[in-house]
Coordinates of C-alpha atoms in Angstrom, one line a residue:
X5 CA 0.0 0.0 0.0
X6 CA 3.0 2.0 0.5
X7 CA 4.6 1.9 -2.5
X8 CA 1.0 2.4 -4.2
X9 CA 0.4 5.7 -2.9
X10 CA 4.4 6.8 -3.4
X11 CA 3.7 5.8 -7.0
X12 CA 0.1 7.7 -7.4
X13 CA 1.9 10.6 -5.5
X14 CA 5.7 10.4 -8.1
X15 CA 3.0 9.9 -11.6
X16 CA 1.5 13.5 -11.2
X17 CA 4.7 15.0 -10.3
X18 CA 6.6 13.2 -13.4
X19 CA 3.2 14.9 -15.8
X20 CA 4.6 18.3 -14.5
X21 CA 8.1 18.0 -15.3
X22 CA 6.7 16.3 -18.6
X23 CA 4.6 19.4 -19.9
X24 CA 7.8 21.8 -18.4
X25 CA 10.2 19.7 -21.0
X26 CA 7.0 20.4 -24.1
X27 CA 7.3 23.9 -23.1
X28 CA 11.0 24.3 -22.9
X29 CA 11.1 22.0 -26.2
X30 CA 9.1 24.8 -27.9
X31 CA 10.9 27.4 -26.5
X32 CA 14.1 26.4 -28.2
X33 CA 11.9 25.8 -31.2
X34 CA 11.0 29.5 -31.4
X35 CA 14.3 30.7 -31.2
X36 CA 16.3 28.5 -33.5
X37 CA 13.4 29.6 -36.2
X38 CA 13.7 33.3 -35.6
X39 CA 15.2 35.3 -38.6
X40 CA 18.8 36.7 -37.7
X41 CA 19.4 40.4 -37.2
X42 CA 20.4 42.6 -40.1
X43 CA 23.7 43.2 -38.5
X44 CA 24.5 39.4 -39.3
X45 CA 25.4 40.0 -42.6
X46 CA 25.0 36.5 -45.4
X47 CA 28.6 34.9 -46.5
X48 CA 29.7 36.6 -49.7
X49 CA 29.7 34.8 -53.1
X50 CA 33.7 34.2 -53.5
X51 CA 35.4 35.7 -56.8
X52 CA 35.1 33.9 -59.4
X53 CA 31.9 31.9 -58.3
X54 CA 28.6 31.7 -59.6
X55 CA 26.5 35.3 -59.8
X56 CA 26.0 36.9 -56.2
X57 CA 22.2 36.2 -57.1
X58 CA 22.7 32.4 -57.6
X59 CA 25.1 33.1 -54.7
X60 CA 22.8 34.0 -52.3
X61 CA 20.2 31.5 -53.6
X62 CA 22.0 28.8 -52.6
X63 CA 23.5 29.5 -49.7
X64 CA 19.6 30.3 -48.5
X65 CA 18.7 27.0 -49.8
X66 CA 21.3 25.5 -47.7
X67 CA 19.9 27.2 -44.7
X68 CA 16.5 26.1 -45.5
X69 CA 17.3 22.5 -45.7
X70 CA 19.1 22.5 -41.8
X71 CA 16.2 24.7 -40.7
X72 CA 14.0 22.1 -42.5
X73 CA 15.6 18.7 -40.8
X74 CA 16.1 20.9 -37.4
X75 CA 12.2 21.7 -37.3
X76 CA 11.4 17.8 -38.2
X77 CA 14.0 16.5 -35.6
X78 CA 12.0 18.9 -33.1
X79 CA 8.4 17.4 -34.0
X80 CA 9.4 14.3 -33.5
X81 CA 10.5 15.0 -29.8
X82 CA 7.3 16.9 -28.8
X83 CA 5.5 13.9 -30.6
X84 CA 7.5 11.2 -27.9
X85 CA 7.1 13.3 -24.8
X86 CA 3.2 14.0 -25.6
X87 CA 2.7 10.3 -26.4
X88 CA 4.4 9.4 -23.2
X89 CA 2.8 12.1 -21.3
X90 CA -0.4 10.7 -22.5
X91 CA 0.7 7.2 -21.4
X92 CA 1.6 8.1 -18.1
X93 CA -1.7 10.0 -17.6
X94 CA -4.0 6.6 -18.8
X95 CA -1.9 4.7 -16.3
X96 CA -2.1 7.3 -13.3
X97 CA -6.0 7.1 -14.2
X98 CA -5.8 3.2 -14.1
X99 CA -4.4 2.9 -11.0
X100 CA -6.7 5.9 -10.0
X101 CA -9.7 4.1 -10.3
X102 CA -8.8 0.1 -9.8
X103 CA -7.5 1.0 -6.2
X104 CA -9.5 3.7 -4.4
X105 CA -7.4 4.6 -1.1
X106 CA -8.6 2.5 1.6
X107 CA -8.7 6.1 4.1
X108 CA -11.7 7.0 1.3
X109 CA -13.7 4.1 2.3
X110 CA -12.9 4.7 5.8
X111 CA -13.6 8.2 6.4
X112 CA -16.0 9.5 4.2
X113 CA -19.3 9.0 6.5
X114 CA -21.2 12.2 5.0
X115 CA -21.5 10.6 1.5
X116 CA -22.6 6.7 2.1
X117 CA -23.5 5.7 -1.2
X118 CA -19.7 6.9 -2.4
X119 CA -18.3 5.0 0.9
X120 CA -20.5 2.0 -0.3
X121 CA -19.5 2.6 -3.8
X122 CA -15.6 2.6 -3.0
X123 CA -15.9 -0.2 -1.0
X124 CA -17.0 -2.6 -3.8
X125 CA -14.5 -1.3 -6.0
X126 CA -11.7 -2.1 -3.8
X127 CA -13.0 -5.7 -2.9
X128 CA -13.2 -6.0 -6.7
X129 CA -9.8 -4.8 -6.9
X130 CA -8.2 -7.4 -4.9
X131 CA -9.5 -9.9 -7.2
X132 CA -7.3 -8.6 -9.7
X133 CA -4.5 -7.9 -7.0
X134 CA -4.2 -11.7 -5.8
X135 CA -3.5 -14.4 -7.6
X136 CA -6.5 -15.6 -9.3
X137 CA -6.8 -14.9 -13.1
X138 CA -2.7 -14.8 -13.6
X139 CA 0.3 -15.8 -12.1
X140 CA 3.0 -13.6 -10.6
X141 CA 6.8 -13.7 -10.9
X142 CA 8.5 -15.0 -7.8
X143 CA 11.9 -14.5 -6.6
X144 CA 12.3 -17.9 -4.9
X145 CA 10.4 -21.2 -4.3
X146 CA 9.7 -20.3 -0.9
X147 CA 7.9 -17.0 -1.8
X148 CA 4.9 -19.4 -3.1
X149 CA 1.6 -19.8 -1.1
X150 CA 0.5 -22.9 -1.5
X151 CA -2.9 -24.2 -1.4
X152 CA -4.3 -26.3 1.4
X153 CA -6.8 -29.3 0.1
X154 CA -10.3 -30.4 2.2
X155 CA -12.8 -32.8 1.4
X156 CA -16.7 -32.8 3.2
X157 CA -14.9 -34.3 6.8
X158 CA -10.7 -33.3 6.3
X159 CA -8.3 -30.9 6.0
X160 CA -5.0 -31.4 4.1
X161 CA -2.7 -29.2 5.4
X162 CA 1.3 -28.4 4.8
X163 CA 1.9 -26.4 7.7
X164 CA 1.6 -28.6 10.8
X165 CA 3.4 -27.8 13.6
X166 CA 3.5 -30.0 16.4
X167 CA -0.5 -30.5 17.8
X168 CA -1.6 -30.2 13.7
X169 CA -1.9 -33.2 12.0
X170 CA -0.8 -33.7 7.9
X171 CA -4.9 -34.6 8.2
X172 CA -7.2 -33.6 10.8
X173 CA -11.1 -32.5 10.7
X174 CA -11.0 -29.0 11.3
X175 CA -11.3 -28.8 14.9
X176 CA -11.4 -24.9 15.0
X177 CA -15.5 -23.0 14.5
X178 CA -13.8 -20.2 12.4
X179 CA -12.2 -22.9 9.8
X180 CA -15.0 -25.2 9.9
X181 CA -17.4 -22.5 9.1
X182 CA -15.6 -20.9 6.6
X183 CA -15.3 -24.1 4.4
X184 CA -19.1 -25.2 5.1
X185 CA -20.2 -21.8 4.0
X186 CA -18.0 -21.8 1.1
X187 CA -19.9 -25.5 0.3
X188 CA -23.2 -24.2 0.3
X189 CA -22.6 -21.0 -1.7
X190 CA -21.2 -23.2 -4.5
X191 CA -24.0 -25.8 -4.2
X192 CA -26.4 -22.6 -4.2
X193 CA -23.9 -21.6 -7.3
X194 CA -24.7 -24.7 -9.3
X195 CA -28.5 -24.9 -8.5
X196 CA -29.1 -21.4 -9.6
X197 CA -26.8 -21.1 -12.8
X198 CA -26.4 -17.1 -14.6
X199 CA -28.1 -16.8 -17.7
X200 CA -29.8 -20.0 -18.1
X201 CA -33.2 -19.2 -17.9
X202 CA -35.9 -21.6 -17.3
X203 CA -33.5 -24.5 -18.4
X204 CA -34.0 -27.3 -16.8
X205 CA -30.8 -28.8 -14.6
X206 CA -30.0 -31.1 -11.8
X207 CA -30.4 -30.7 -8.3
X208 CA -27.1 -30.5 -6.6
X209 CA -26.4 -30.9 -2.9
X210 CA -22.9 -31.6 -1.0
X211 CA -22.8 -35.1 -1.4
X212 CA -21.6 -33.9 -5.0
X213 CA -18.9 -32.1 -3.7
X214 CA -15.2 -33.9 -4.7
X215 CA -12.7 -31.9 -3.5
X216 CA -11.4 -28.5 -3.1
X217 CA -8.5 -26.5 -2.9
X218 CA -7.8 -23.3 -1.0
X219 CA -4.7 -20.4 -0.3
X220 CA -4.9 -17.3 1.6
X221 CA -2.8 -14.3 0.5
X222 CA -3.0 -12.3 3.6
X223 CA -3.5 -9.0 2.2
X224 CA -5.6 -9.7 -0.5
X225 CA -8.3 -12.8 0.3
X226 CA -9.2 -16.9 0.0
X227 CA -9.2 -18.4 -3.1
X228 CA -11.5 -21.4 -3.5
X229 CA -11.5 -23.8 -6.2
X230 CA -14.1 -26.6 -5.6
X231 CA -15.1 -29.9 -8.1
X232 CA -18.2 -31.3 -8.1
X233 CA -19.6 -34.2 -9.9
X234 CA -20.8 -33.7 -13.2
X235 CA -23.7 -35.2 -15.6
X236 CA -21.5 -38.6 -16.1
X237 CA -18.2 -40.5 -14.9
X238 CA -15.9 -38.2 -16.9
X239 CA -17.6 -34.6 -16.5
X240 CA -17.1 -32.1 -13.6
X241 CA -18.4 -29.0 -11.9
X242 CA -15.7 -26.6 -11.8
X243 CA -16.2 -23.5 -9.1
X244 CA -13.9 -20.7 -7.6
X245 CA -14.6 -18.2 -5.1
X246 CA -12.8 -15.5 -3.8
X247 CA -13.5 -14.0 -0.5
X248 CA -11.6 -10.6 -0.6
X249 CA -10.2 -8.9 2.6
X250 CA -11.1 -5.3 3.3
X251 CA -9.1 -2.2 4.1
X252 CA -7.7 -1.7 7.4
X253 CA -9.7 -0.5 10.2
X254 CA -8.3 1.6 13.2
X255 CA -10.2 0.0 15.9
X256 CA -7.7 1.7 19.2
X257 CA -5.4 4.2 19.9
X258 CA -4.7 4.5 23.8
X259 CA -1.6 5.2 25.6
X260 CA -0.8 2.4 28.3
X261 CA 1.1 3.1 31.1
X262 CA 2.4 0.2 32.8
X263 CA 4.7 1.5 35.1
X264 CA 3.2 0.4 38.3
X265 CA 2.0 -3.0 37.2
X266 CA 3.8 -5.3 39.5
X267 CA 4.7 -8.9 38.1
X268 CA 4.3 -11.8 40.6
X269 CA 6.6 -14.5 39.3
X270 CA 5.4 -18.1 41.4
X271 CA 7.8 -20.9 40.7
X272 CA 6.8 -24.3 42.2
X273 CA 9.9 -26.2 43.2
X274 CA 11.0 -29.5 44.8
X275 CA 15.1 -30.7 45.6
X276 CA 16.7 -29.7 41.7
X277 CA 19.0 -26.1 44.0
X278 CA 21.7 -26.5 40.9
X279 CA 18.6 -25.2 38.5
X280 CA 17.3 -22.9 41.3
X281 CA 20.6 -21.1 41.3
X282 CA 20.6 -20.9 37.1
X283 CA 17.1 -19.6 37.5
X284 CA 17.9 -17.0 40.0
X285 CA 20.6 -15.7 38.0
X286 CA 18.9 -15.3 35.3
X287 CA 15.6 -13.8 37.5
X288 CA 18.4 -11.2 38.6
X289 CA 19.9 -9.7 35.7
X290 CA 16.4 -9.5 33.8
X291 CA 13.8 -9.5 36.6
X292 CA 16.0 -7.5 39.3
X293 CA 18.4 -5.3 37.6
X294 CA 16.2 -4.6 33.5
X295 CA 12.9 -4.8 34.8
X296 CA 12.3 -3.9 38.4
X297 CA 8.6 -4.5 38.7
X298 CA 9.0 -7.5 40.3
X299 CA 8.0 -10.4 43.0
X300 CA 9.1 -13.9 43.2
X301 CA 7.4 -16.6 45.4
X302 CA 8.7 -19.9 45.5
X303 CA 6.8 -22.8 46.8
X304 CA 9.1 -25.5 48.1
X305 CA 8.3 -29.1 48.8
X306 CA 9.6 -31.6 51.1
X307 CA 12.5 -30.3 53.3
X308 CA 15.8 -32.3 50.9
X309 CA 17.8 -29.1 49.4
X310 CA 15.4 -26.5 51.1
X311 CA 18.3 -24.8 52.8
X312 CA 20.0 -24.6 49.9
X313 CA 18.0 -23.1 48.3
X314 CA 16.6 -20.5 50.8
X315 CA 20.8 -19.3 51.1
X316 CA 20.6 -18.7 46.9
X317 CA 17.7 -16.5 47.9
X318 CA 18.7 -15.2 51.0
X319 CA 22.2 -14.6 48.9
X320 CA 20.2 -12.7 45.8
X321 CA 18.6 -10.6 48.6
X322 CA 21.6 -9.0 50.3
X323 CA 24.0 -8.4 46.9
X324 CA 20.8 -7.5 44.6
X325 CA 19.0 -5.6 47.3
X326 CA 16.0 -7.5 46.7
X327 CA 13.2 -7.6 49.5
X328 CA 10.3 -8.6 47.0
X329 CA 10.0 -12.1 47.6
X330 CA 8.0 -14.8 49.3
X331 CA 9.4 -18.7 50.1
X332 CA 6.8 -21.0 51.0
X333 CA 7.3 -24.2 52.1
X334 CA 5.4 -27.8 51.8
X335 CA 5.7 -30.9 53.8
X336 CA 3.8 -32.9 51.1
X337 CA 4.6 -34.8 47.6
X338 CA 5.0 -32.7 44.7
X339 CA 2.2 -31.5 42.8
X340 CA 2.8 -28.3 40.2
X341 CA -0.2 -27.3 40.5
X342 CA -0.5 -27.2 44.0
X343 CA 2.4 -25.4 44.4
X344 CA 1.2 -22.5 41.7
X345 CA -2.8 -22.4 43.5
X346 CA -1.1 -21.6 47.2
X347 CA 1.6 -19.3 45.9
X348 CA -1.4 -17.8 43.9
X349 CA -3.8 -17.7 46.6
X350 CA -1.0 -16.6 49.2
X351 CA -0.5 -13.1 47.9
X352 CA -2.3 -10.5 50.0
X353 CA -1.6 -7.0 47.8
X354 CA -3.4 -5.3 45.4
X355 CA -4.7 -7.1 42.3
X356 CA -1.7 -8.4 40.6
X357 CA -0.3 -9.8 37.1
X358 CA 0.6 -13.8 37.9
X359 CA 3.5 -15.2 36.1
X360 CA 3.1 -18.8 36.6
X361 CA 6.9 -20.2 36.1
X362 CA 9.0 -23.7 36.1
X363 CA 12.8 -23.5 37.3
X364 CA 14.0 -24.5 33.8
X365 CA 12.8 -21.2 32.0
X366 CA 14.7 -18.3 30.7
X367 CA 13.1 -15.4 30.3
X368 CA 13.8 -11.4 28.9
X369 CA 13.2 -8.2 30.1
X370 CA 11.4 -7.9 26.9
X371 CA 8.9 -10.9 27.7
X372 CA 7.7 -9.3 31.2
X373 CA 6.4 -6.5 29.0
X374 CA 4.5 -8.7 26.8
X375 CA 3.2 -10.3 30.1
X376 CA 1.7 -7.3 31.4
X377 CA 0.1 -5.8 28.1
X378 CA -1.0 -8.8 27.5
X379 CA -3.4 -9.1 30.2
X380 CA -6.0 -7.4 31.1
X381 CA -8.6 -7.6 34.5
X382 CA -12.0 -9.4 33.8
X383 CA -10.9 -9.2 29.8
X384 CA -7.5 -10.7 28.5
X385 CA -5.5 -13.4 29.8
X386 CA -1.8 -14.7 28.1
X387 CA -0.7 -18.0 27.1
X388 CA 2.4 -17.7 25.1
X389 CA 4.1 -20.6 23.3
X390 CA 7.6 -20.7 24.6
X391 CA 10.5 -21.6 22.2
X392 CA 11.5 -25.2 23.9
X393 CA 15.9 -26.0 23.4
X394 CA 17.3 -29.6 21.8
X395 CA 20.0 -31.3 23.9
X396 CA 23.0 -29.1 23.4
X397 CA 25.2 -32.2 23.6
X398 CA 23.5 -33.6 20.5
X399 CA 23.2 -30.0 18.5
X400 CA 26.8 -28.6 19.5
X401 CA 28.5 -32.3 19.6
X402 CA 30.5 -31.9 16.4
X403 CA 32.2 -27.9 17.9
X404 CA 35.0 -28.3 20.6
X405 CA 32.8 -26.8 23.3
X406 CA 28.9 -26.5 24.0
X407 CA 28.9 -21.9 23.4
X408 CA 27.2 -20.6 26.9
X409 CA 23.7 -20.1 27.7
X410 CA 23.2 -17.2 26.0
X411 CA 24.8 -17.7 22.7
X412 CA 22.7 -21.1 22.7
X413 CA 19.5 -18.5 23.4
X414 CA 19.4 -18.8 19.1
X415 CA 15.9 -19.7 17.6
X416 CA 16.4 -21.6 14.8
X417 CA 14.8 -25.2 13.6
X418 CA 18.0 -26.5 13.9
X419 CA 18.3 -25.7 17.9
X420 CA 14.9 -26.1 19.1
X421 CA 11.2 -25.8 18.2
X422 CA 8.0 -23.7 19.1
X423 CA 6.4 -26.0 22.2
X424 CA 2.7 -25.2 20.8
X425 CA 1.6 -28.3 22.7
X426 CA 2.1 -26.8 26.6
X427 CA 0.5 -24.9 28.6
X428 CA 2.2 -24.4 31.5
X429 CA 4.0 -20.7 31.3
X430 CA 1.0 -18.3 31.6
X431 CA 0.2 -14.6 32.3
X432 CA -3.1 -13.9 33.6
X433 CA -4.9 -11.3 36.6
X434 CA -4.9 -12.8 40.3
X435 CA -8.6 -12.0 40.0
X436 CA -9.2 -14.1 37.1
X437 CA -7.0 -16.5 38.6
X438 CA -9.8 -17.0 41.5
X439 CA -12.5 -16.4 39.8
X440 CA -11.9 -19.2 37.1
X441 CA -11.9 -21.7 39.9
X442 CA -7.9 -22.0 39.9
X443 CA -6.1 -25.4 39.5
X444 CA -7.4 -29.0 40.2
X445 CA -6.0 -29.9 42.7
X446 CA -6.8 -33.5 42.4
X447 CA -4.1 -34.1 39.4
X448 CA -0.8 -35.4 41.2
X449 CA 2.9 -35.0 39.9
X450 CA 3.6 -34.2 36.3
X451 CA 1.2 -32.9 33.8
X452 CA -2.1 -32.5 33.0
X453 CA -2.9 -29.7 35.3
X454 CA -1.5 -27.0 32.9
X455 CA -3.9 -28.0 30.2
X456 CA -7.5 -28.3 32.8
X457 CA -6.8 -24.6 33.5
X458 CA -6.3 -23.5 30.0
X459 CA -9.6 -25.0 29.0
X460 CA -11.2 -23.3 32.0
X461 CA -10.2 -20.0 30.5
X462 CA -11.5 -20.9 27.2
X463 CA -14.9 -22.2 28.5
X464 CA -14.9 -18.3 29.9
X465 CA -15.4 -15.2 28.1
X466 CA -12.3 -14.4 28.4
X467 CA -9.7 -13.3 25.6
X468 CA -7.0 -16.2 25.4
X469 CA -3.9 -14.7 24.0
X470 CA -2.0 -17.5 22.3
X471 CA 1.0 -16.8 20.1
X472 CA 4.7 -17.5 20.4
X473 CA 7.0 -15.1 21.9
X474 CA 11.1 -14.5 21.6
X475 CA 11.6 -13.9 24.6
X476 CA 11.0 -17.2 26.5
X477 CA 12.7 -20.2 26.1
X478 CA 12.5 -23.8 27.8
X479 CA 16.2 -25.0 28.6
X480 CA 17.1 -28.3 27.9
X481 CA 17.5 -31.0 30.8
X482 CA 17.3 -34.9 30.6
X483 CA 13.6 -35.8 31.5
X484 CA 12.3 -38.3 33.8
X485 CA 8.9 -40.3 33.2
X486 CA 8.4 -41.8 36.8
X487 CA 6.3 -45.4 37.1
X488 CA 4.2 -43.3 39.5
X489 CA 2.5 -41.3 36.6
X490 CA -0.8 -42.6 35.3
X491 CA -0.9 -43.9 32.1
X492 CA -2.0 -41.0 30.1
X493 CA 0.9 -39.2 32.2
X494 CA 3.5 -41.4 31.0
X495 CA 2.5 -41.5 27.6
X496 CA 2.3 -37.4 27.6
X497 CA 5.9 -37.6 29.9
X498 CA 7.6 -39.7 27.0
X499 CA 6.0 -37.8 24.1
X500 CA 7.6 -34.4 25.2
X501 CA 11.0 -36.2 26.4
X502 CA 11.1 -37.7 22.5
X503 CA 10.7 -34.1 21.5
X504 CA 13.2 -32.7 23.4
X505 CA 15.9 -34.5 22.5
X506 CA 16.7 -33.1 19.0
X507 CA 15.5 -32.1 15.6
X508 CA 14.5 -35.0 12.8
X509 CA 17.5 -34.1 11.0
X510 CA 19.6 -34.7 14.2
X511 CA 18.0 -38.2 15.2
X512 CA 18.5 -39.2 12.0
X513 CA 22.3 -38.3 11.6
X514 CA 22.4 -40.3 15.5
X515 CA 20.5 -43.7 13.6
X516 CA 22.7 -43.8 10.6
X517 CA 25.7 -42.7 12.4
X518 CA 27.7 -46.1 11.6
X519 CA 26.4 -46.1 8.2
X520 CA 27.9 -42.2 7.9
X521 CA 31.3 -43.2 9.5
X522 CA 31.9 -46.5 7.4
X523 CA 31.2 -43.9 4.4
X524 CA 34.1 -41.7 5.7
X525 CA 36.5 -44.4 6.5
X526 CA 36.2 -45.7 2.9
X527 CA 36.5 -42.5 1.7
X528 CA 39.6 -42.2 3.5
X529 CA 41.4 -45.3 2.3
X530 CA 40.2 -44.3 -1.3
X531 CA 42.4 -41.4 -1.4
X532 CA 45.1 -42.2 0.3
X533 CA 45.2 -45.3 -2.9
X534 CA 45.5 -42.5 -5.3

């Protein structure tokens, strides 16, 4: 949109310097045809040349001719410059009217049947602007959308991730209602054909329906291409939609000031003092020292490593200065969920933002931010997808040393992956905390818990923030599945330690790693033959 209105704005500007060349052109014209002054005297006939009449004749004839080829030479320049000038204005037009500015359609409330009016034109427009009737040049194979392909019951989808499925039934309202409204349309479509009159023609319903395909271009619209049976085994019923996008709305402008909005970090915790003390250091530099709107409250269980880890606290406290803090303490079996509903339920201030938080989590400054304008009281709560680390050993085994923490911090397919599947890091109001009923407590050790709360939220009219965030990041460390779990524990417990191991590309290189050094070793003894 931009560089639309930078070119609309350039085209009249170019049409001015345009009609300033015409009238400079001209100019020139007029003054190179002008007859010379009569103290410019004509070049004398030389003595013994034809008669000073036939002298002067042709030496005017002479002039003539230049004047002649100088005038034609001229023509022929105004003749480009208007043609071009005329192009230039049939293109400014075109553009003109194919894309009416989006602010026209916004703004102009006094005239409705011109907002109305505009309005169609530019939904019309995008037809032409997406790829529908024609292809566009692409710089690469990965600037290509491609389509997605459904049937009546499935989706067929490229991008997965890790909870999509190559095929799924479209578990999400806003997707299943898009595809069974664009069904009925072209059912409705084929029923009621343009142009055909009184004609008699079969009675389509969706059972006809074959297949479809589908692509989004996201500033432009869907394009639909469905196939229905035809009249026999060999003929089809061919339709495409397009369902354009409008023009941008402006739907807020506020200031928000967050600089008394206190973040209550609650870490449940049990033995594991070597990650407390990586977590603290990390809670320091960007909770204490960046941030500074800050409260931690740890909820220990069992009494094996408490001390230790009440002296990393009690250490953070005297050389950071930090009084914000609250250490509560369990004599019970470890339950996550548990741990986060009394740390919760502890605090006794003001309404407050919750930062529910495991030991093995790095965090930003930057993602505290996020936390907070994320959420809102009674209206927003945030669930951010974290980006979860591989094994270092496995991605950093072939370099001399594993880099430090930080320079591992990278997100990149080949160091970790986007952990859409959990639910456990969350952002959200005490008081929506509370009043959503808080966690079962019923759900024992590992798991599960996370995932009973996020539904609760859902069930609610509440506004669930989901999206993935640079700034949090689940560090790698060796899982254990206990025999304790239930089965649907385990089963999750070993799904997420497969994950976390390493990419597909990195597993694979581990299974065929005999294969690749008996490759090498032959290789070897081959050159060293020659």
């Amino acid at each position: 949109t931009m560089l639309r209105r930078g070119f609309i704005l350039f085209l009249p500007r170019l049409a001015g310097l345009l009609v300033v060349a015409c009238c400079s052109v001209s100019i020139v014209y007029m003054l190179a045809c002008t007859p010379k002054g009569d103290n410019q005297q004509l070049a004398l006939p030389r003595v013994h040349s034809l008669t000073a009449k036939e002298g002067y004749e042709a030496i005017l004839q002479e002039r003539e001719e230049k004047h002649r080829n100088y005038i034609i030479s001229l023509k022929k320049q105004i003749s480009q410059l208007k043609a071009e000038l005329q192009g230039r204005s049939k293109q400014l037009k075109n553009v003109q009217d194919q894309y009416p500015d989006p602010l026209d359609i916004q703004l102009d409330h006094s005239n409705p049947e011109k907002a109305q009016a505009n309005l169609l034109a530019f939904l019309h427009s995008q037809i032409d602007r997406a790829e529908v009737h024609s292809g566009i040049k692409l710089s690469t194979e990965y600037a290509a959308v491609p389509f997605e392909s459904f049937t009546l019951q499935k989706v067929y989808q490229l991008e997965t991730g890790l909870t999509r499925h190559p095929e799924e039934k479209p578990v999400r309202k806003d997707k299943r209602d898009e595809l069974v409204e664009v069904i009925e349309l072209a059912v409705g479509s084929l029923n009621n054909p343009e142009g055909d009159g009184n004609a008699k023609h079969r009675l389509y319903t969706a059972s006809d329906f074959i297949e479809g395909i589908y692509r989004t271009e996201k500033d432009k619209g869907t394009l639909y291409e469905l196939t229905f049976k035809g009249d026999s085994k060999h003929q089809f019923k061919k339709i495409v939609l397009f369902r354009p996008f409008g023009p941008v709305m402006k739907v807020k402008n506020e200031n928000v000031n967050m600089a008394d909005t206190l973040i209550n970090v609650i870490v449940p915790l049990a033995k594991r003092a070597s990650k407390f003390r990586q977590f603290m250091q990390n809670f320091r530099e960007m909770g204490i020292q960046q941030d500074g709107r800050i409260h931690l409250t740890v909820v220990y269980f069992g009494k094996e490593q408490m001390n230790e880890v009440k002296s990393i606290l009690e250490n953070t406290s005297k050389s950071a200065n930090f009084k914000n803090f609250t250490f509560i303490q369990l004599n019970e079996e470890f339950s996550r969920g548990k741990g986060l509903d009394v740390g919760a339920r502890f605090w006794k201030g003001n309404n407050v933002v919750l930062f529910f938080c495991d030991v093995d989590i790095y965090f930003t400054a930057e993602f505290l931010n996020s936390c907070r304008l994320n959420t809102q009281p009674g209206k927003k709560v945030f669930y951010p997808v974290l980006f979860s680390q591989y094994n270092p050993s496995i991605i950093y085994g072939h370099h001399d040393s594993i880099p430090s923490l930080e320079q591992q911090l990278i997100i990149k397919k080949e160091t970790g992956f986007w952990r859409d599947f959990g639910f456990g890091m969350t952002c959200q109001y005490r008081s929506d905390f509370i009043n959503i009923g808080g966690f079962d407590l019923d759900i024992k050790g590992w798991g599960g818990e996370d995932v009973h709360l996020y539904r609760k939220y859902l069930h609610s009219n509440l506004i669930v923030i989901r999206t993935p965030v640079r700034g949090l990041f689940h560090l790698w460390h060796e899982k254990q599945c206990v025999d304790e779990l239930t089965p649907e524990q385990y089963k999750m417990c070993m799904q997420s330690k497969a994950m976390n191991e390493a990419s597909h590309s990195q597993l694979g290189m581990l299974v065929f790693k005999q294969e690749i050094e008996t490759h090498l070793h032959r290789q070897k003894l081959s050159s060293k033959k020659t």
